[in-house]
Short mmCIF file of C-alpha atoms and ligand atoms in Angstrom, two decimals:
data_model
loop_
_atom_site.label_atom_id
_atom_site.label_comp_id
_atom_site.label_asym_id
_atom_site.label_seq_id
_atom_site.Cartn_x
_atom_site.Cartn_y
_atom_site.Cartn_z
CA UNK C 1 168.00 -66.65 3.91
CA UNK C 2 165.02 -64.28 4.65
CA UNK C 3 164.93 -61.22 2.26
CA UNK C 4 163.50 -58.27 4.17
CA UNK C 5 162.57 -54.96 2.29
CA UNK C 6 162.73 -51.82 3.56
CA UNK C 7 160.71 -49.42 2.46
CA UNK C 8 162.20 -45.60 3.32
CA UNK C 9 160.90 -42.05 2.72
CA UNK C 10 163.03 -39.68 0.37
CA UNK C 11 163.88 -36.34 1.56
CA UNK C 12 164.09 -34.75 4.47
CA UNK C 13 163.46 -37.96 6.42
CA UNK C 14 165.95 -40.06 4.53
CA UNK C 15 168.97 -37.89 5.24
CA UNK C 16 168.35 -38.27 9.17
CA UNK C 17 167.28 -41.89 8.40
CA UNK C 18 170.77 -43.32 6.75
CA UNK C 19 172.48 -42.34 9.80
CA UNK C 20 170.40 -44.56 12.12
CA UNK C 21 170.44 -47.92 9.75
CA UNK C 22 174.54 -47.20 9.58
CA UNK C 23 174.58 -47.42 13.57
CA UNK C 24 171.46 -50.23 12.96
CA UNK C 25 174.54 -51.97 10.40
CA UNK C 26 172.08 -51.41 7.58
CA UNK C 27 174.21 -49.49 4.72
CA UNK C 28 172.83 -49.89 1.06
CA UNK C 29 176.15 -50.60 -0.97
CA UNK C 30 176.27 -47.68 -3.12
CA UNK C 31 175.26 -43.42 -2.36
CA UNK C 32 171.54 -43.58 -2.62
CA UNK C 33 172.03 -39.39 -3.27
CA UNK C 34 174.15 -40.11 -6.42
CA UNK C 35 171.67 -42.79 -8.23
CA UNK C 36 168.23 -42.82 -10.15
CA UNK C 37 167.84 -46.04 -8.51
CA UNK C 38 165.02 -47.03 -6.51
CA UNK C 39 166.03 -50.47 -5.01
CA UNK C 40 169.10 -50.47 -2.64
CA UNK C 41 170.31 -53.75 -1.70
CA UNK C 42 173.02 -53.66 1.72
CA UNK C 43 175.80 -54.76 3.48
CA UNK C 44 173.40 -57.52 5.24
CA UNK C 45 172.72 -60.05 2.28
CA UNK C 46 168.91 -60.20 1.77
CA UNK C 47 168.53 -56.63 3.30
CA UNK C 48 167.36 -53.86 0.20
CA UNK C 49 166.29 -50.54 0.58
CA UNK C 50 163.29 -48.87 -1.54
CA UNK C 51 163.21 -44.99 -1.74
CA UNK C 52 159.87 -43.89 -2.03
CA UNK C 53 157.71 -41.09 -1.49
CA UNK C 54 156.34 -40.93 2.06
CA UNK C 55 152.66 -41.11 1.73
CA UNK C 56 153.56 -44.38 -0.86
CA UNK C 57 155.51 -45.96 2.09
CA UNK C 58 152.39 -47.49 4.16
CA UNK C 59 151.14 -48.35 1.29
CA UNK C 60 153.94 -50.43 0.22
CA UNK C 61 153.87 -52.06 4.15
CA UNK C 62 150.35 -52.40 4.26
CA UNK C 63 149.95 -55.24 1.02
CA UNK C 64 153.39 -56.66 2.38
CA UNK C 65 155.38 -55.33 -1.07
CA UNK C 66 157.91 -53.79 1.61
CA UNK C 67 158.10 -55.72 5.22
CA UNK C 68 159.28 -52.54 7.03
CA UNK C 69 158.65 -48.92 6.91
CA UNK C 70 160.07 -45.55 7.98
CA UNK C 71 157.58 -42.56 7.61
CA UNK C 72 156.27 -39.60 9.71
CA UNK C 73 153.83 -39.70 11.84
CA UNK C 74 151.83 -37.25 9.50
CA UNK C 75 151.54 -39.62 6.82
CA UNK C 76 150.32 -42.36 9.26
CA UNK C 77 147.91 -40.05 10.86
CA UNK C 78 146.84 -39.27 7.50
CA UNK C 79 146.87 -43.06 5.87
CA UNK C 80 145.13 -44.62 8.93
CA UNK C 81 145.62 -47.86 7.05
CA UNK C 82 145.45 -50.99 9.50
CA UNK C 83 147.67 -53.63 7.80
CA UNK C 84 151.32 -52.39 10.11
CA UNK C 85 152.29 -52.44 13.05
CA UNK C 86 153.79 -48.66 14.33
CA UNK C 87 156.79 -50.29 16.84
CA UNK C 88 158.91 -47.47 17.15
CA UNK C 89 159.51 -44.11 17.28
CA UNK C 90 162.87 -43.18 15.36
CA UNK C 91 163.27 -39.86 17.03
CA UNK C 92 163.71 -38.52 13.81
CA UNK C 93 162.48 -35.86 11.58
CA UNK C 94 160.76 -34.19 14.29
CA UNK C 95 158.10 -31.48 13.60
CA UNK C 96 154.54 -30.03 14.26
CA UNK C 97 151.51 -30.58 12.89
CA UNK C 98 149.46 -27.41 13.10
CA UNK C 99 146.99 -24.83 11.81
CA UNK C 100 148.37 -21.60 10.19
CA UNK C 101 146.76 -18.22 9.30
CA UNK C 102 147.71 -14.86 7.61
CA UNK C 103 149.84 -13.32 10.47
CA UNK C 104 147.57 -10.54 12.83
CA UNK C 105 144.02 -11.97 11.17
CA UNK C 106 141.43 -13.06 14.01
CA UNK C 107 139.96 -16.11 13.82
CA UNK C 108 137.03 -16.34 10.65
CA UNK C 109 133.55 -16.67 11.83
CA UNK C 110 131.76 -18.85 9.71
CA UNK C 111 132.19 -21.44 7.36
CA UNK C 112 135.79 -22.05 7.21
CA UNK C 113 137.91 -22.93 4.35
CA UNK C 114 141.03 -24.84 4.66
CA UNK C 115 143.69 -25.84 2.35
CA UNK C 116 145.59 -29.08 3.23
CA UNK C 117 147.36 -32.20 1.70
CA UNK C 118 146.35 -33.79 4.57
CA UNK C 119 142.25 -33.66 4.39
CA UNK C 120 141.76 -37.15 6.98
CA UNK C 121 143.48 -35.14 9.51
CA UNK C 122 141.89 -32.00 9.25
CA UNK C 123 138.59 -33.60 8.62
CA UNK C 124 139.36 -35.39 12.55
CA UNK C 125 140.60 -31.69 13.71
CA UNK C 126 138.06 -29.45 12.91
CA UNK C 127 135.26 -32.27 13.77
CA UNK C 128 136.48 -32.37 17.57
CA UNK C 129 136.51 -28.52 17.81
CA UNK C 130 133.02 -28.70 16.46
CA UNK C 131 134.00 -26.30 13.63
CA UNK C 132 132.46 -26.85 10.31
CA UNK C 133 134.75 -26.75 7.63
CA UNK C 134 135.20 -26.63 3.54
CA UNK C 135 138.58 -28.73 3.22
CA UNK C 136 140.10 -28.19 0.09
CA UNK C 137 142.95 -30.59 -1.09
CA UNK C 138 146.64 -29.28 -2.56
CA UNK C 139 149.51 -31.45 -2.97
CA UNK C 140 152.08 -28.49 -2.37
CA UNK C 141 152.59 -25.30 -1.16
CA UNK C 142 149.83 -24.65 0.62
CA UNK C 143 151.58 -21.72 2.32
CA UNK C 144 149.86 -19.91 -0.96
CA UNK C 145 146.38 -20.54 -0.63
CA UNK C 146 145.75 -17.99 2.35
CA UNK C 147 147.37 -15.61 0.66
CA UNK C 148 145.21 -15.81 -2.42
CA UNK C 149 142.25 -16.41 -0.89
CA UNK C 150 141.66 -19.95 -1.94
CA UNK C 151 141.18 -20.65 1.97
CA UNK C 152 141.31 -18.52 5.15
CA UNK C 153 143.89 -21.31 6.93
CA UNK C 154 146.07 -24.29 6.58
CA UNK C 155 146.88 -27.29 8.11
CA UNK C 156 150.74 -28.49 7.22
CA UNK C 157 153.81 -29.30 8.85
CA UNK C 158 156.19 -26.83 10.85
CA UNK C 159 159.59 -27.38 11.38
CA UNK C 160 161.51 -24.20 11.58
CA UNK C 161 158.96 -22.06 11.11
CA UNK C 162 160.86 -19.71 7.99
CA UNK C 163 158.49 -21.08 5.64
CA UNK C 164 155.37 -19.59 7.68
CA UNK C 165 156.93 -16.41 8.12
CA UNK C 166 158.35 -15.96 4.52
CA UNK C 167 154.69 -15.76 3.14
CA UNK C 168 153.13 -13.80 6.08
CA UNK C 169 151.50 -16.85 7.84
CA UNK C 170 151.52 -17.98 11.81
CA UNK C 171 150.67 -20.61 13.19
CA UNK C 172 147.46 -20.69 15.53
CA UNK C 173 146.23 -24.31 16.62
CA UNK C 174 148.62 -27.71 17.67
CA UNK C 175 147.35 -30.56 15.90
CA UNK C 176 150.19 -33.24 17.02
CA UNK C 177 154.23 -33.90 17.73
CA UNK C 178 155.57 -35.44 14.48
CA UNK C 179 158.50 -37.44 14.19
CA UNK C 180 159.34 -40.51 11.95
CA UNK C 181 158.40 -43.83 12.99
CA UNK C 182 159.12 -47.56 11.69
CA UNK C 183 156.26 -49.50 10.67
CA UNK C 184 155.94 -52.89 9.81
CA UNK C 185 153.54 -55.32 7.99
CA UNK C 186 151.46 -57.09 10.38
CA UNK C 187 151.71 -61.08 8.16
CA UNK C 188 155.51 -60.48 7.43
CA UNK C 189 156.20 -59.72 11.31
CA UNK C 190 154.94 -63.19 11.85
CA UNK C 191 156.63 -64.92 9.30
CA UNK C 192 159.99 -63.38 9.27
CA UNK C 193 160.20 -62.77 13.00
CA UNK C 194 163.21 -63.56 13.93
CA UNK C 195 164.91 -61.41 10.87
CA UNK C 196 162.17 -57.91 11.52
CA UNK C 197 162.85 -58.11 15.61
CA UNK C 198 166.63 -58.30 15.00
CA UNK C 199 166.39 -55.06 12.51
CA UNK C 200 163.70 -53.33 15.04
CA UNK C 201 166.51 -53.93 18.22
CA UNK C 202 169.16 -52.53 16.47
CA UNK C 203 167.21 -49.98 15.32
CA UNK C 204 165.63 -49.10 18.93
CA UNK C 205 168.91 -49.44 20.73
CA UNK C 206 170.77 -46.54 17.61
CA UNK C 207 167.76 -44.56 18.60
CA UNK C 208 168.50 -44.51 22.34
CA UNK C 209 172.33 -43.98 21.62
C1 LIG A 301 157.31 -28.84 4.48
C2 LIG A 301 156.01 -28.11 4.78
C3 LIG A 301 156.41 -26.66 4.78
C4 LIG A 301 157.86 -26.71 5.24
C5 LIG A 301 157.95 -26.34 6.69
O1 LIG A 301 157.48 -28.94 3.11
O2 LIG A 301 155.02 -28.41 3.83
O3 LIG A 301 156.30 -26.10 3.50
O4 LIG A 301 158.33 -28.05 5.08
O5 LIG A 301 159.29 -26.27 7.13
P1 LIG A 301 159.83 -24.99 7.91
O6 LIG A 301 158.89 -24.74 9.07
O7 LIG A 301 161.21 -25.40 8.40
O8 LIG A 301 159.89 -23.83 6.96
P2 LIG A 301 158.69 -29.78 2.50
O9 LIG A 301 159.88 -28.91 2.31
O10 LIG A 301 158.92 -31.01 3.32
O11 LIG A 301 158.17 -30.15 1.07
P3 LIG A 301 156.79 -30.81 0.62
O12 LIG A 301 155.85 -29.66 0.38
O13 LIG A 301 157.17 -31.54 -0.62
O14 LIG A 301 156.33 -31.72 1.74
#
């Protein structure tokens, strides 16, 4: 029997992304909300579940420790590991990646500074729009850091927007369309075909449903 491990992102992401493996016929066997547990196995025998912390999910795919992944596109845009394949989109999760500044300021002349957990992407950003700019790396919250001056913008996810507006931010420049996507190691889609094309089907046809 081929074991295949599925590597999925806590959070936001994994709330929308239970739903989808149930209409897939991937359920892990016990509430994944009411355990400490990090390994999941499911009804399909040799089918598990790992619950990880997205920007650890391509990392997981990419040595093969997991054969399939579900992340956002901002953690792949921000990874830009090579060792997965990027299949499908899930639909899921969807969001914005974009700039944000203190609400009413004009743009900074100047040497910018900008607060991000994702540095890769900003780095790509600001390099296209020929800006020069001081990227400075937080791991949270980085709604804060215009606010206190630690940078004049940031570059972060937007969803609803209430988070922006709570701390007197808006947003100013689209960086991309975010949604979840499944990912899978580029040896173990090879050698397991037959068992990661079935799971990718289902999952592509409980997408388009
Ligand atoms: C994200 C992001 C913003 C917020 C945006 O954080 O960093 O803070 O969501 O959502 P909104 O536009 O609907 O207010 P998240 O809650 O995912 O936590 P994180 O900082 O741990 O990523």
């Amino acid at each position: 029997m081929t074991q295949i491990t599925l590597a999925l992102t806590k959070g936001r992401i994994l709330k929308e992304t239970l739903p989808l493996l149930k209409k897939a016929g991937i359920e892990p066997v016990e509430d994944i909300f009411a355990s400490r547990k990090l390994v999941f196995p499911t009804t399909i025998k040799g089918t598990r579940l790992l619950i990880l912390r997205g920007s650890d999910v391509p990392t997981y795919v990419q040595f093969g420790a997991a054969d399939i992944g579900i992340a956002g596109k901002d953690v792949l845009l921000e990874d830009q590991g090579d060792g997965y394949y990027e299949p499908l989109d899930l639909g899921i999760a969807r969001c914005q990646l974009m700039t944000a500044v203190p609400k009413g300021v004009s743009s900074h002349n100047g040497r910018l500074r900008v607060a991000t957990k994702y540095i890769n992407v900003a780095r790509r950003f600001y390099a296209e729009q020929g800006r020069q700019a001081d990227l400075i790396k937080l791991y949270g919250a980085m709604e804060l850091a215009p606010i206190l001056d630690l940078a004049h913008e940031i570059v972060d996810i937007v969803d609803t927007g209430n988070t922006l507006k709570a701390n007197g931010l808006e947003t100013r420049d689209h960086i991309a369309d975010i949604s979840a996507r499944l990912i899978v190691n580029k040896a173990a889609f090879k050698t397991k075909f037959n068992a990661i094309q079935s799971i990718v089907n289902s999952l592509s046809k409980s997408v388009s449903i």
